[in-house]
C-alpha positions in Angstrom: 21.6 -2.5 -22.9 18.6 -3.8 -21.4 19.4 -5.5 -18.4 17.5 -9.4 -17.0 16.2 -8.2 -13.3 16.9 -11.2 -11.0 13.8 -12.3 -9.5 14.9 -11.3 -6.1 16.2 -7.7 -7.8 12.6 -7.0 -9.3 10.6 -7.6 -6.3 12.4 -4.8 -4.6 12.5 -2.9 -7.6 8.4 -3.6 -7.6 7.8 -3.3 -3.6 9.6 0.2 -3.6 8.0 1.7 -7.5 4.5 1.4 -5.6 5.4 2.2 -2.4 6.5 5.6 -4.6 3.6 6.0 -6.9 0.8 5.6 -3.8 2.9 8.2 -2.3 2.9 10.8 -5.6 -0.4 9.9 -7.2 -2.8 8.3 -5.6 -4.9 9.6 -2.5 -2.4 9.5 0.5 -2.5 12.9 2.2 -0.3 15.7 1.3 1.6 15.8 3.9 2.3 12.5 4.1 6.5 11.6 3.9 7.7 8.2 3.6 11.2 6.6 2.8 11.9 2.8 2.2 15.5 1.7 3.0 17.5 -1.1 0.5 19.2 -3.8 2.8 20.8 -5.7 0.3 24.0 -7.6 1.0 26.8 -6.6 -1.5 27.1 -8.2 -4.9 23.2 -7.9 -5.1 23.0 -5.6 -8.0 22.0 -2.7 -5.5 22.6 0.1 -8.3 20.3 -2.4 -10.2 17.1 -2.3 -8.4 17.5 1.4 -8.1 18.4 1.4 -12.1 15.1 -0.6 -12.6 13.2 2.3 -9.3 13.6 4.9 -11.8 12.8 3.5 -15.0 9.2 2.0 -13.3 8.5 5.5 -11.9 9.9 6.7 -15.8 7.3 4.8 -17.1 4.2 6.6 -15.6 5.1 8.8 -17.1 4.0 12.2 -15.4 4.9 15.9 -15.3 4.6 17.0 -12.0 8.1 14.8 -10.6 11.6 14.2 -10.3 14.4 12.8 -9.2 17.4 13.2 -6.6 20.2 10.9 -6.2 22.5 11.6 -3.4 25.9 10.6 -2.5 28.8 11.6 -0.4 31.7 10.0 -3.0 32.0 11.6 -6.5 33.1 8.8 -8.1 30.4 7.1 -6.9 27.9 9.4 -7.7 29.7 9.4 -11.5 29.7 5.7 -11.6 26.0 5.1 -10.9 25.1 7.6 -13.4 26.7 5.7 -16.2 25.1 2.4 -14.9 21.7 4.0 -15.0 22.4 5.3 -18.3 23.9 1.9 -19.4 20.9 -0.1 -18.4 18.1 2.3 -19.3 19.8 4.0 -22.2 15.9 5.9 -23.2 16.8 8.0 -20.0 20.2 9.5 -20.9 18.8 13.2 -21.5 17.6 13.1 -18.0 20.6 12.2 -16.3 22.5 15.1 -15.5 25.6 15.7 -13.0 24.5 18.9 -10.9 26.7 21.4 -10.0 27.8 25.3 -9.9 27.6 25.6 -13.6 24.2 24.3 -14.3 21.8 24.6 -10.9 20.7 27.6 -12.0 18.8 26.3 -15.3 16.4 24.7 -12.2 14.5 21.8 -12.3 12.9 19.8 -15.2 10.6 17.0 -14.9 11.1 13.5 -15.2 15.0 14.4 -14.6 17.3 12.8 -12.3 19.1 14.2 -10.7 23.0 13.5 -9.6 24.1 15.7 -6.4 27.2 15.6 -4.0 27.5 17.1 -0.8 30.7 18.5 -1.5 28.9 20.5 -4.0 26.6 22.3 -0.7 29.6 22.7 1.4 30.0 26.1 3.0 32.3 27.6 0.7 31.1 26.2 -2.5 29.2 28.3 -5.2 26.2 26.4 -5.2 25.7 27.2 -1.5 26.2 31.0 -1.9 24.6 31.8 -4.9 27.4 31.7 -7.0 30.1 34.7 -8.1 27.2 36.9 -9.5 25.9 38.5 -6.4 22.2 38.2 -8.4 22.6 34.6 -8.5 20.0 33.0 -6.4 22.0 29.9 -3.7 20.9 26.1 -4.9 19.0 26.4 -1.3 16.4 29.4 -3.6 15.4 27.2 -5.9 11.2 26.1 -6.3 11.3 22.9 -5.3 7.8 23.3 -3.8 6.9 23.1 -7.8 7.0 19.3 -8.3 6.9 16.1 -6.4 10.4 15.0 -5.3 11.8 12.4 -4.7 15.0 11.3 -3.0 17.5 8.2 -3.6 20.5 8.1 -1.0 23.2 5.9 -1.0 24.6 5.3 1.7 26.0 2.4 1.3 29.8 3.6 0.4 29.7 6.2 4.0 32.8 5.5 6.1 34.6 3.0 3.4 36.6 6.2 2.8 35.3 9.2 5.1 36.6 10.5 8.5 34.8 10.7 10.9 34.3 14.7 10.6 33.8 14.4 7.1 30.8 11.6 7.8 28.7 14.3 10.4 30.0 17.1 7.7 27.9 15.2 5.3 24.9 14.1 7.6 24.7 17.7 8.4 24.1 18.6 4.7 21.8 15.9 4.0 19.0 16.8 7.1 19.6 20.1 5.6 18.8 19.4 2.0 16.0 16.8 3.4 14.4 19.7 5.5 14.8 22.4 2.4 13.6 20.1 -0.8 11.2 18.5 1.6 11.2 15.5 -0.6 7.9 13.5 -0.4 9.8 9.6 -0.2 13.2 9.8 0.2 14.5 5.5 -1.1 17.5 4.7 0.9 20.3 2.4 0.0 22.0 2.0 3.4 24.8 -0.9 5.3 23.4 0.4 8.7 19.2 0.4 7.4 19.2 0.5 10.9 20.9 3.7 11.5 19.3 5.2 8.7 15.5 4.3 9.4 16.6 6.3 12.7 18.0 9.4 11.3 14.9 10.3 8.4 12.6 9.2 11.2 13.9 12.1 13.2 13.2 15.3 10.6 11.5 17.6 11.4 9.8 18.4 7.8 7.8 21.4 8.3 4.3 21.8 5.5 2.8 24.8 7.3 3.5 27.4 10.0 1.6 25.3 12.5 2.8 21.8 11.6 5.4 19.7 11.4 5.3 16.0 10.4 7.6 12.8 10.5 9.1 10.5 7.8 7.3 7.1 8.4 10.1 4.4 7.2 9.9 0.7 6.5 13.3 -1.7 5.3 13.3 -3.4 2.9 15.4 -6.5 3.2 16.4 -8.4 -0.1 17.0 -12.0 1.7 20.6 -13.3 1.4 19.8 -16.9 0.9 18.5 -15.5 -2.9 20.8 -13.8 -3.8 23.4 -16.7 -3.2 20.5 -19.2 -4.8 20.6 -16.2 -8.0 23.8 -16.9 -8.3 25.2 -13.6 -7.5 27.5 -14.2 -4.6 28.7 -17.8 -3.0 27.6 -18.8 0.7 30.7 -20.5 1.3 34.3 -19.6 1.5 36.9 -21.9 -0.1 40.8 -21.5 -0.8 40.6 -18.6 2.0 43.3 -17.8 4.7 43.5 -15.4 7.4 45.6 -13.5 9.8 43.7 -13.2 12.5 45.2 -12.0 16.1 43.9 -12.9 19.5 45.0 -14.1 22.4 43.1 -17.5 22.4 43.9 -19.0 18.7 44.7 -17.5 15.3 42.2 -20.0 13.9 39.4 -18.7 11.7 36.1 -19.5 12.9 34.0 -20.3 9.3 31.0 -21.9 11.0 30.6 -18.9 13.4 30.8 -16.4 10.6 28.4 -18.5 8.1 26.3 -18.5 11.3 26.5 -14.6 11.9 25.8 -14.1 8.1 22.1 -15.9 9.0 21.3 -13.7 12.1 22.2 -11.0 9.6 19.5 -12.1 6.9 17.1 -12.5 9.8 
């Protein structure tokens, strides 16, 4: 099933996929690492945009790359995989949920691997090398054999996680990036400035004497374009709020909408 993208969705996908292609397959320096962070209001179709990015990269028909889709919530990872398969059925045989049962098969070109952070916890088989002591751990896979792109779905972090769990996931993600050294990182984050600080603070050791950092850029989908497309409404109707306040119990809708406008800016 193909899906007709809204103009703002296509603009976002074109921008990020173009930067990925430039990084992987043009004259960029070998030790240049980049990140684009997608900032989009809830309802804008984040997964549709990310799916189109994958579709455009797949269309290049290159044999030297693979993509990791990373999330902290297993159910969100599976929902994303099913949506991508729905939007791009031709990718169905390339979408792999990575776990202890299949990671030893290695990484295949043009494949998209869905990985949940909990699979790499200290007690997991992927982290320890499985039940057989002859098995290697996930961290020992030959990541340097191909160019790797990370898509990190951070939009749901904090929605159902404790602070301790969120911190543990950040630690695993940091280790993942340092070990795998993805050439390009796409972040879909509800807090893009925080994610930008996080990704730019990671040190990538490309040689024994050379350490580089990611150059990150935020791509913000304009809320006005999402509203104009009909994907979300720009006004509140027939909504009641329970607000506890020492001043009054009314909800200031104009102030709320003004805050949304400032968020977009």
